[in-house]
mmCIF file of C-alpha atoms in Angstrom:
data_model
loop_
_atom_site.group_PDB
_atom_site.id
_atom_site.type_symbol
_atom_site.label_atom_id
_atom_site.label_comp_id
_atom_site.label_asym_id
_atom_site.label_seq_id
_atom_site.Cartn_x
_atom_site.Cartn_y
_atom_site.Cartn_z
ATOM 1 C CA MET A 1 -23.884 7.308 20.973
ATOM 2 C CA ASN A 2 -21.102 9.852 20.511
ATOM 3 C CA LYS A 3 -22.245 12.390 17.915
ATOM 4 C CA LEU A 4 -19.172 11.972 15.688
ATOM 5 C CA ILE A 5 -19.403 8.169 15.689
ATOM 6 C CA ASP A 6 -23.108 8.424 14.891
ATOM 7 C CA LYS A 7 -22.469 10.875 12.059
ATOM 8 C CA LEU A 8 -19.694 8.694 10.614
ATOM 9 C CA ARG A 9 -21.933 5.621 10.804
ATOM 10 C CA THR A 10 -24.918 7.291 9.170
ATOM 11 C CA ALA A 11 -23.280 9.741 6.723
ATOM 12 C CA GLY A 12 -20.188 7.655 5.914
ATOM 13 C CA SER A 13 -17.720 10.495 6.341
ATOM 14 C CA LEU A 14 -16.744 13.521 8.402
ATOM 15 C CA SER A 15 -15.060 16.844 7.760
ATOM 16 C CA LYS A 16 -11.302 17.043 8.236
ATOM 17 C CA SER A 17 -11.684 18.788 11.585
ATOM 18 C CA GLU A 18 -14.233 16.216 12.748
ATOM 19 C CA PHE A 19 -11.907 13.367 11.793
ATOM 20 C CA GLU A 20 -9.144 15.091 13.771
ATOM 21 C CA GLU A 21 -11.431 15.319 16.792
ATOM 22 C CA LEU A 22 -12.360 11.638 16.537
ATOM 23 C CA ILE A 23 -8.715 10.589 16.156
ATOM 24 C CA ASN A 24 -7.950 12.531 19.354
ATOM 25 C CA CYS A 25 -10.903 11.056 21.276
ATOM 26 C CA ASP A 26 -10.602 9.807 24.862
ATOM 27 C CA LYS A 27 -10.569 6.163 25.940
ATOM 28 C CA ASN A 28 -14.310 5.967 26.582
ATOM 29 C CA THR A 29 -15.118 7.230 23.092
ATOM 30 C CA ALA A 30 -12.453 4.931 21.615
ATOM 31 C CA GLU A 31 -14.140 1.942 23.265
ATOM 32 C CA GLU A 32 -17.530 3.030 21.894
ATOM 33 C CA LEU A 33 -15.904 3.374 18.485
ATOM 34 C CA ARG A 34 -14.413 -0.125 18.791
ATOM 35 C CA GLN A 35 -17.750 -1.655 19.760
ATOM 36 C CA THR A 36 -19.454 0.045 16.817
ATOM 37 C CA ALA A 37 -16.750 -1.222 14.436
ATOM 38 C CA GLU A 38 -16.982 -4.776 15.767
ATOM 39 C CA LYS A 39 -20.754 -4.736 15.386
ATOM 40 C CA LEU A 40 -20.475 -3.551 11.772
ATOM 41 C CA ARG A 41 -17.876 -6.212 10.986
ATOM 42 C CA ILE A 42 -20.236 -8.894 12.271
ATOM 43 C CA GLU A 43 -23.241 -7.389 10.455
ATOM 44 C CA ASN A 44 -21.400 -7.519 7.123
ATOM 45 C CA TYR A 45 -19.052 -10.495 7.391
ATOM 46 C CA GLY A 46 -20.359 -12.494 10.341
ATOM 47 C CA HIS A 47 -17.641 -14.132 12.420
ATOM 48 C CA ASP A 48 -15.524 -15.104 9.409
ATOM 49 C CA ILE A 49 -11.869 -14.081 9.247
ATOM 50 C CA TYR A 50 -10.268 -14.457 5.838
ATOM 51 C CA ILE A 51 -6.739 -15.807 5.518
ATOM 52 C CA ARG A 52 -4.341 -14.782 2.743
ATOM 53 C CA GLY A 53 -1.198 -16.774 2.006
ATOM 54 C CA LEU A 54 1.630 -14.250 1.735
ATOM 55 C CA ILE A 55 4.492 -15.149 -0.622
ATOM 56 C CA GLU A 56 7.362 -12.645 -0.362
ATOM 57 C CA PHE A 57 9.045 -13.634 -3.608
ATOM 58 C CA THR A 58 11.793 -10.986 -3.956
ATOM 59 C CA ASN A 59 13.434 -8.412 -1.705
ATOM 60 C CA PHE A 60 15.297 -6.656 -4.516
ATOM 61 C CA CYS A 61 13.884 -3.147 -4.985
ATOM 62 C CA LYS A 62 14.782 -0.197 -7.202
ATOM 63 C CA GLN A 63 13.079 2.240 -4.852
ATOM 64 C CA ASP A 64 14.698 3.968 -1.886
ATOM 65 C CA CYS A 65 11.812 4.704 0.509
ATOM 66 C CA LEU A 66 13.339 6.150 3.667
ATOM 67 C CA TYR A 67 11.406 3.868 6.042
ATOM 68 C CA CYS A 68 11.907 0.522 4.308
ATOM 69 C CA GLY A 69 14.423 -2.164 5.211
ATOM 70 C CA ILE A 70 14.657 -3.480 1.634
ATOM 71 C CA ARG A 71 15.362 -0.029 0.124
ATOM 72 C CA LYS A 72 18.046 -0.175 -2.560
ATOM 73 C CA SER A 73 20.553 1.776 -0.417
ATOM 74 C CA ASN A 74 20.534 -0.816 2.370
ATOM 75 C CA LEU A 75 23.755 -2.699 1.694
ATOM 76 C CA ASN A 76 23.193 -4.921 4.739
ATOM 77 C CA CYS A 77 20.075 -6.484 3.238
ATOM 78 C CA GLN A 78 20.604 -10.115 2.162
ATOM 79 C CA ARG A 79 18.914 -10.165 -1.231
ATOM 80 C CA TYR A 80 17.031 -13.136 -2.664
ATOM 81 C CA ARG A 81 14.589 -14.114 -5.378
ATOM 82 C CA LEU A 82 12.280 -17.115 -5.388
ATOM 83 C CA SER A 83 12.129 -19.166 -8.569
ATOM 84 C CA GLU A 84 8.850 -19.906 -10.321
ATOM 85 C CA ASP A 85 9.058 -23.449 -8.953
ATOM 86 C CA ASP A 86 9.618 -22.073 -5.431
ATOM 87 C CA ILE A 87 6.510 -19.899 -5.753
ATOM 88 C CA MET A 88 4.390 -22.790 -7.027
ATOM 89 C CA GLU A 89 5.544 -24.961 -4.122
ATOM 90 C CA CYS A 90 4.425 -22.211 -1.713
ATOM 91 C CA CYS A 91 1.008 -22.258 -3.383
ATOM 92 C CA ARG A 92 0.753 -26.050 -3.191
ATOM 93 C CA GLU A 93 1.535 -26.003 0.506
ATOM 94 C CA GLY A 94 -0.885 -23.121 1.058
ATOM 95 C CA TYR A 95 -3.713 -24.799 -0.819
ATOM 96 C CA ARG A 96 -3.203 -27.958 1.236
ATOM 97 C CA LEU A 97 -3.466 -25.848 4.405
ATOM 98 C CA GLY A 98 -6.748 -24.291 3.263
ATOM 99 C CA PHE A 99 -5.650 -20.987 1.724
ATOM 100 C CA ARG A 100 -7.796 -19.760 -1.155
ATOM 101 C CA THR A 101 -6.067 -16.413 -1.715
ATOM 102 C CA PHE A 102 -2.379 -16.051 -2.513
ATOM 103 C CA VAL A 103 -0.582 -12.712 -2.226
ATOM 104 C CA LEU A 104 2.565 -12.221 -4.321
ATOM 105 C CA GLN A 105 4.473 -9.424 -2.606
ATOM 106 C CA GLY A 106 7.891 -8.084 -3.505
ATOM 107 C CA GLY A 107 10.073 -5.082 -4.073
ATOM 108 C CA GLU A 108 10.068 -3.308 -7.423
ATOM 109 C CA ASP A 109 12.471 -5.803 -9.007
ATOM 110 C CA ALA A 110 13.279 -5.405 -12.712
ATOM 111 C CA PHE A 111 14.184 -9.109 -12.937
ATOM 112 C CA PHE A 112 10.491 -9.920 -12.566
ATOM 113 C CA ASN A 113 9.456 -8.153 -15.751
ATOM 114 C CA ASP A 114 5.974 -8.366 -17.216
ATOM 115 C CA ASP A 115 6.664 -11.618 -19.066
ATOM 116 C CA ARG A 116 7.981 -13.388 -15.966
ATOM 117 C CA LEU A 117 5.158 -12.126 -13.755
ATOM 118 C CA CYS A 118 2.520 -13.072 -16.324
ATOM 119 C CA SER A 119 3.971 -16.581 -16.556
ATOM 120 C CA ILE A 120 3.723 -16.939 -12.754
ATOM 121 C CA ILE A 121 0.182 -15.523 -12.670
ATOM 122 C CA GLU A 122 -1.005 -17.888 -15.408
ATOM 123 C CA LYS A 123 0.532 -20.927 -13.685
ATOM 124 C CA ILE A 124 -1.045 -20.109 -10.328
ATOM 125 C CA LYS A 125 -4.477 -19.426 -11.808
ATOM 126 C CA GLY A 126 -4.226 -22.469 -14.070
ATOM 127 C CA GLU A 127 -3.465 -24.799 -11.181
ATOM 128 C CA TYR A 128 -5.776 -23.097 -8.652
ATOM 129 C CA PRO A 129 -8.744 -21.609 -10.578
ATOM 130 C CA ASP A 130 -10.832 -21.481 -7.391
ATOM 131 C CA CYS A 131 -8.315 -19.167 -5.696
ATOM 132 C CA ALA A 132 -7.902 -15.398 -5.809
ATOM 133 C CA LEU A 133 -4.499 -13.957 -6.654
ATOM 134 C CA THR A 134 -3.362 -10.639 -5.195
ATOM 135 C CA LEU A 135 -0.309 -8.719 -6.402
ATOM 136 C CA SER A 136 1.695 -6.230 -4.364
ATOM 137 C CA VAL A 137 4.650 -5.209 -6.524
ATOM 138 C CA GLY A 138 4.541 -1.415 -6.461
ATOM 139 C CA GLU A 139 4.103 1.229 -9.120
ATOM 140 C CA LYS A 140 3.848 -0.017 -12.702
ATOM 141 C CA PRO A 141 2.702 1.441 -16.038
ATOM 142 C CA TYR A 142 -0.985 1.090 -16.921
ATOM 143 C CA GLN A 143 -0.227 -1.485 -19.632
ATOM 144 C CA SER A 144 1.591 -3.708 -17.135
ATOM 145 C CA TYR A 145 -1.322 -3.620 -14.696
ATOM 146 C CA LYS A 146 -3.649 -4.464 -17.582
ATOM 147 C CA ARG A 147 -1.518 -7.446 -18.671
ATOM 148 C CA PHE A 148 -1.417 -8.845 -15.151
ATOM 149 C CA TYR A 149 -5.189 -8.479 -14.858
ATOM 150 C CA ASP A 150 -5.801 -10.126 -18.238
ATOM 151 C CA CYS A 151 -3.564 -13.032 -17.168
ATOM 152 C CA GLY A 152 -5.750 -13.634 -14.122
ATOM 153 C CA ALA A 153 -4.654 -11.377 -11.241
ATOM 154 C CA ASP A 154 -7.720 -10.430 -9.180
ATOM 155 C CA ARG A 155 -6.506 -7.911 -6.607
ATOM 156 C CA TYR A 156 -3.743 -5.372 -6.149
ATOM 157 C CA LEU A 157 -2.363 -3.872 -2.955
ATOM 158 C CA LEU A 158 -0.610 -0.504 -3.181
ATOM 159 C CA ARG A 159 -0.350 1.538 -0.005
ATOM 160 C CA HIS A 160 -0.627 5.233 -0.687
ATOM 161 C CA GLU A 161 1.385 5.797 2.570
ATOM 162 C CA THR A 162 0.051 9.351 3.031
ATOM 163 C CA ALA A 163 -2.454 11.533 1.185
ATOM 164 C CA ASN A 164 -0.468 14.707 1.955
ATOM 165 C CA ALA A 165 2.079 15.594 -0.752
ATOM 166 C CA GLU A 166 4.499 17.334 1.632
ATOM 167 C CA HIS A 167 4.429 14.386 3.998
ATOM 168 C CA PHE A 168 4.911 11.965 1.079
ATOM 169 C CA ALA A 169 8.028 13.886 0.031
ATOM 170 C CA LYS A 170 9.498 13.472 3.527
ATOM 171 C CA LEU A 171 9.086 9.687 3.341
ATOM 172 C CA HIS A 172 10.369 9.118 -0.194
ATOM 173 C CA PRO A 173 13.136 10.271 -2.570
ATOM 174 C CA LYS A 174 12.313 12.922 -5.181
ATOM 175 C CA SER A 175 11.824 10.269 -7.855
ATOM 176 C CA GLN A 176 8.559 9.234 -6.179
ATOM 177 C CA THR A 177 5.478 11.425 -5.928
ATOM 178 C CA LEU A 178 2.047 11.189 -4.364
ATOM 179 C CA GLU A 179 0.526 12.161 -7.708
ATOM 180 C CA SER A 180 2.066 9.102 -9.368
ATOM 181 C CA ARG A 181 0.904 6.830 -6.543
ATOM 182 C CA LYS A 182 -2.664 8.107 -6.817
ATOM 183 C CA GLU A 183 -2.596 7.683 -10.609
ATOM 184 C CA CYS A 184 -1.621 4.038 -10.131
ATOM 185 C CA LEU A 185 -4.470 3.430 -7.690
ATOM 186 C CA LEU A 186 -6.988 5.015 -10.053
ATOM 187 C CA ALA A 187 -5.632 2.972 -12.976
ATOM 188 C CA LEU A 188 -5.999 -0.245 -10.979
ATOM 189 C CA LYS A 189 -9.620 0.590 -10.169
ATOM 190 C CA GLU A 190 -10.352 1.475 -13.797
ATOM 191 C CA ILE A 191 -8.926 -1.845 -15.021
ATOM 192 C CA GLY A 192 -11.166 -3.764 -12.642
ATOM 193 C CA TYR A 193 -8.946 -4.963 -9.820
ATOM 194 C CA GLN A 194 -10.162 -5.263 -6.267
ATOM 195 C CA VAL A 195 -7.879 -2.538 -4.907
ATOM 196 C CA GLY A 196 -6.209 -2.067 -1.555
ATOM 197 C CA CYS A 197 -4.568 1.118 -0.300
ATOM 198 C CA GLY A 198 -3.260 2.037 3.142
ATOM 199 C CA PHE A 199 -0.693 3.784 5.308
ATOM 200 C CA MET A 200 1.639 3.446 8.290
ATOM 201 C CA VAL A 201 0.351 4.736 11.599
ATOM 202 C CA GLY A 202 2.901 6.913 13.383
ATOM 203 C CA SER A 203 5.240 7.360 10.435
ATOM 204 C CA PRO A 204 7.844 10.140 10.770
ATOM 205 C CA TYR A 205 6.377 13.660 10.391
ATOM 206 C CA GLN A 206 2.808 12.328 10.458
ATOM 207 C CA THR A 207 0.253 14.561 12.197
ATOM 208 C CA VAL A 208 -3.378 14.228 13.174
ATOM 209 C CA GLY A 209 -4.068 16.483 10.194
ATOM 210 C CA THR A 210 -2.318 14.184 7.712
ATOM 211 C CA LEU A 211 -4.172 11.203 9.189
ATOM 212 C CA ALA A 212 -7.469 13.018 8.629
ATOM 213 C CA GLU A 213 -6.399 13.604 5.005
ATOM 214 C CA ASP A 214 -5.691 9.874 4.687
ATOM 215 C CA LEU A 215 -9.211 9.065 5.831
ATOM 216 C CA LEU A 216 -10.745 11.552 3.412
ATOM 217 C CA PHE A 217 -8.687 10.091 0.541
ATOM 218 C CA ILE A 218 -9.689 6.537 1.436
ATOM 219 C CA LYS A 219 -13.338 7.553 1.474
ATOM 220 C CA GLU A 220 -12.943 9.177 -1.948
ATOM 221 C CA LEU A 221 -11.083 6.205 -3.453
ATOM 222 C CA ASN A 222 -13.554 3.708 -1.946
ATOM 223 C CA PRO A 223 -11.176 0.722 -2.144
ATOM 224 C CA GLN A 224 -12.021 -2.913 -1.516
ATOM 225 C CA MET A 225 -9.314 -3.242 1.139
ATOM 226 C CA VAL A 226 -7.400 -0.903 3.448
ATOM 227 C CA GLY A 227 -4.121 -2.058 4.987
ATOM 228 C CA ILE A 228 -2.820 -0.054 7.914
ATOM 229 C CA GLY A 229 -0.283 -0.946 10.565
ATOM 230 C CA PRO A 230 2.050 0.797 12.987
ATOM 231 C CA PHE A 231 5.289 2.299 11.694
ATOM 232 C CA ILE A 232 8.180 0.222 13.039
ATOM 233 C CA HIS A 233 11.689 1.551 12.452
ATOM 234 C CA HIS A 234 14.468 -0.384 10.722
ATOM 235 C CA ASN A 235 18.022 0.144 11.953
ATOM 236 C CA ASP A 236 19.464 0.298 8.424
ATOM 237 C CA THR A 237 17.311 3.226 7.277
ATOM 238 C CA PRO A 238 17.440 7.018 7.792
ATOM 239 C CA PHE A 239 14.446 6.667 10.148
ATOM 240 C CA ARG A 240 16.272 4.353 12.577
ATOM 241 C CA ASP A 241 15.925 6.807 15.476
ATOM 242 C CA PHE A 242 12.256 7.714 15.044
ATOM 243 C CA PRO A 243 9.727 6.347 17.555
ATOM 244 C CA ASP A 244 7.481 3.503 16.468
ATOM 245 C CA GLY A 245 3.750 3.861 15.973
ATOM 246 C CA THR A 246 1.424 2.848 18.790
ATOM 247 C CA LEU A 247 -1.060 0.033 19.161
ATOM 248 C CA GLU A 248 -3.665 2.396 20.616
ATOM 249 C CA LEU A 249 -3.745 4.762 17.638
ATOM 250 C CA THR A 250 -3.631 1.917 15.103
ATOM 251 C CA LEU A 251 -6.632 0.223 16.686
ATOM 252 C CA LYS A 252 -8.546 3.490 16.813
ATOM 253 C CA LEU A 253 -7.924 4.080 13.092
ATOM 254 C CA LEU A 254 -8.925 0.502 12.206
ATOM 255 C CA SER A 255 -12.250 1.144 13.924
ATOM 256 C CA ILE A 256 -12.741 4.501 12.193
ATOM 257 C CA ILE A 257 -12.146 2.881 8.795
ATOM 258 C CA ARG A 258 -14.566 0.032 9.561
ATOM 259 C CA VAL A 259 -17.295 2.495 10.556
ATOM 260 C CA MET A 260 -16.570 4.682 7.513
ATOM 261 C CA LEU A 261 -16.520 1.748 5.052
ATOM 262 C CA PRO A 262 -18.497 -1.070 6.733
ATOM 263 C CA LYS A 263 -18.050 -3.531 3.853
ATOM 264 C CA VAL A 264 -14.299 -3.062 3.332
ATOM 265 C CA LEU A 265 -11.736 -5.819 3.935
ATOM 266 C CA LEU A 266 -9.476 -4.784 6.795
ATOM 267 C CA PRO A 267 -6.353 -6.763 7.758
ATOM 268 C CA ALA A 268 -4.938 -7.216 11.221
ATOM 269 C CA THR A 269 -1.358 -6.864 10.042
ATOM 270 C CA THR A 270 1.891 -8.602 10.901
ATOM 271 C CA ALA A 271 3.140 -5.274 12.272
ATOM 272 C CA LEU A 272 0.337 -5.334 14.869
ATOM 273 C CA ALA A 273 1.451 -8.797 15.965
ATOM 274 C CA THR A 274 5.033 -7.515 16.113
ATOM 275 C CA ILE A 275 4.361 -4.687 18.576
ATOM 276 C CA ASP A 276 1.933 -6.655 20.782
ATOM 277 C CA PRO A 277 1.756 -10.412 21.445
ATOM 278 C CA ILE A 278 -2.006 -10.338 20.909
ATOM 279 C CA GLY A 279 -2.044 -7.398 18.513
ATOM 280 C CA ARG A 280 -3.733 -9.418 15.791
ATOM 281 C CA GLU A 281 -6.578 -10.410 18.115
ATOM 282 C CA LYS A 282 -6.974 -6.794 19.248
ATOM 283 C CA GLY A 283 -7.116 -5.754 15.593
ATOM 284 C CA ILE A 284 -9.969 -8.183 14.937
ATOM 285 C CA LEU A 285 -11.869 -6.851 17.958
ATOM 286 C CA ALA A 286 -11.349 -3.334 16.527
ATOM 287 C CA GLY A 287 -13.025 -4.271 13.238
ATOM 288 C CA ALA A 288 -10.409 -6.152 11.176
ATOM 289 C CA ASN A 289 -11.408 -9.325 9.309
ATOM 290 C CA VAL A 290 -8.302 -10.443 7.371
ATOM 291 C CA VAL A 291 -5.008 -12.026 8.455
ATOM 292 C CA MET A 292 -2.051 -12.767 6.177
ATOM 293 C CA PRO A 293 0.174 -15.608 7.425
ATOM 294 C CA ASN A 294 3.497 -16.196 5.686
ATOM 295 C CA LEU A 295 3.798 -18.945 3.055
ATOM 296 C CA SER A 296 7.337 -17.962 2.021
ATOM 297 C CA PRO A 297 10.086 -20.555 2.521
ATOM 298 C CA VAL A 298 11.420 -20.423 6.079
ATOM 299 C CA SER A 299 14.924 -19.815 4.692
ATOM 300 C CA VAL A 300 14.005 -16.363 3.336
ATOM 301 C CA ARG A 301 11.452 -15.046 5.837
ATOM 302 C CA LYS A 302 13.956 -13.134 7.938
ATOM 303 C CA LYS A 303 15.471 -11.579 4.798
ATOM 304 C CA TYR A 304 12.214 -9.819 3.870
ATOM 305 C CA GLN A 305 12.550 -7.422 6.755
ATOM 306 C CA LEU A 306 10.763 -4.148 6.099
ATOM 307 C CA TYR A 307 11.166 -3.217 9.777
ATOM 308 C CA GLU A 308 12.912 -4.477 12.914
ATOM 309 C CA ASN A 309 11.887 -7.662 14.758
ATOM 310 C CA LYS A 310 9.257 -8.681 12.219
ATOM 311 C CA VAL A 311 7.262 -11.702 13.357
ATOM 312 C CA CYS A 312 8.112 -14.456 10.873
ATOM 313 C CA THR A 313 7.830 -17.750 12.742
ATOM 314 C CA GLY A 314 5.339 -19.389 15.093
ATOM 315 C CA GLU A 315 1.723 -18.309 14.620
ATOM 316 C CA GLU A 316 2.705 -15.913 11.838
ATOM 317 C CA SER A 317 3.847 -18.910 9.817
ATOM 318 C CA ALA A 318 1.194 -20.505 7.634
ATOM 319 C CA GLN A 319 2.437 -23.913 8.790
ATOM 320 C CA CYS A 320 1.174 -23.079 12.285
ATOM 321 C CA LYS A 321 -2.348 -22.500 11.033
ATOM 322 C CA GLY A 322 -3.710 -24.457 13.994
ATOM 323 C CA CYS A 323 -2.192 -21.926 16.402
ATOM 324 C CA LEU A 324 -3.731 -19.103 14.382
ATOM 325 C CA GLU A 325 -7.133 -20.807 14.363
ATOM 326 C CA ALA A 326 -7.042 -21.066 18.154
ATOM 327 C CA ARG A 327 -6.120 -17.388 18.495
ATOM 328 C CA ILE A 328 -8.978 -16.377 16.206
ATOM 329 C CA ARG A 329 -11.436 -18.586 18.088
ATOM 330 C CA SER A 330 -10.356 -16.853 21.307
ATOM 331 C CA VAL A 331 -12.028 -13.648 20.055
ATOM 332 C CA GLY A 332 -15.207 -15.390 18.905
ATOM 333 C CA CYS A 333 -14.306 -15.759 15.238
ATOM 334 C CA ARG A 334 -13.402 -18.523 12.786
ATOM 335 C CA ILE A 335 -11.179 -18.917 9.729
ATOM 336 C CA ALA A 336 -13.149 -19.016 6.472
ATOM 337 C CA VAL A 337 -11.830 -21.362 3.776
ATOM 338 C CA ASN A 338 -12.836 -19.402 0.686
ATOM 339 C CA ARG A 339 -11.626 -16.510 -1.490
ATOM 340 C CA GLY A 340 -13.127 -13.918 0.826
ATOM 341 C CA ASP A 341 -13.970 -11.291 -1.777
ATOM 342 C CA SER A 342 -14.738 -7.774 -0.656
ATOM 343 C CA MET A 343 -18.350 -6.663 -0.324
ATOM 344 C CA ASN A 344 -17.298 -3.042 -0.824
ATOM 345 C CA ILE A 345 -18.010 -2.960 -4.552
#
């Protein structure tokens, strides 16, 4: 076995320079890395792939992240909000289809204040007590996170985007800081959430060095889930002319994360399926064990466009769960109908 893969598997981490070397590895080493990651996924989670029902309930956002299609400065974005009844209907349909985790994802929308979000959380958990509820609604004060948790939210996804402060500043306006993002992640862990962090692969100004810093931060945080996917440009953002991230590097990093944190939950993201017709399957073979089909109403799916050409129909749709099941079976796995909690406690 390659010495760096062996060290990562046995010690659980590498130095920054060693991570850089592994990120830059050749195709033979990358395949060995993939095989090691797949083996560890099977050792810890068997052949189960967990499905999460994604409900994109608002695309209003007060933030102005330079890479994001729903940034507040994008005047071409067709804004929408789902009502509480709309959200509950998404959950009913999802539960019928076999989903046992719902993910409420949206921009940082002041309309959905703490009272409104708590009402939605309590209704979902009241009607579906056997389901997990994940929130992904950005940076909030500690007391808001605590209220959501006390109302029944189980998990929280908040991508850190980059662990390098200079790089973070190039991706966001001055009103946002890496320090604040890290404080939110630590607060979520302290409260008791199952926490997910993550980053875009190939984002503008990213280097092998910043990627190594991301891996070191993830190891330090020790989250329950890590969401990574390729950067894909959006034509209505300042990054419209930057090249997209690659499938090859994304898969390599998925495998590194699986070897580093064998028990973590690792999604094969929609962005992977967007840049490659079988990107999701390749992600699973690289160590991923979560997929997140879309439960949002068909009428709004194309409006929640964080990047260009987002897959939002066909197998990405929760209603085509049979297509997704067949794709997952094609790589020797099966959909698990349960909450799919993380083993990385």
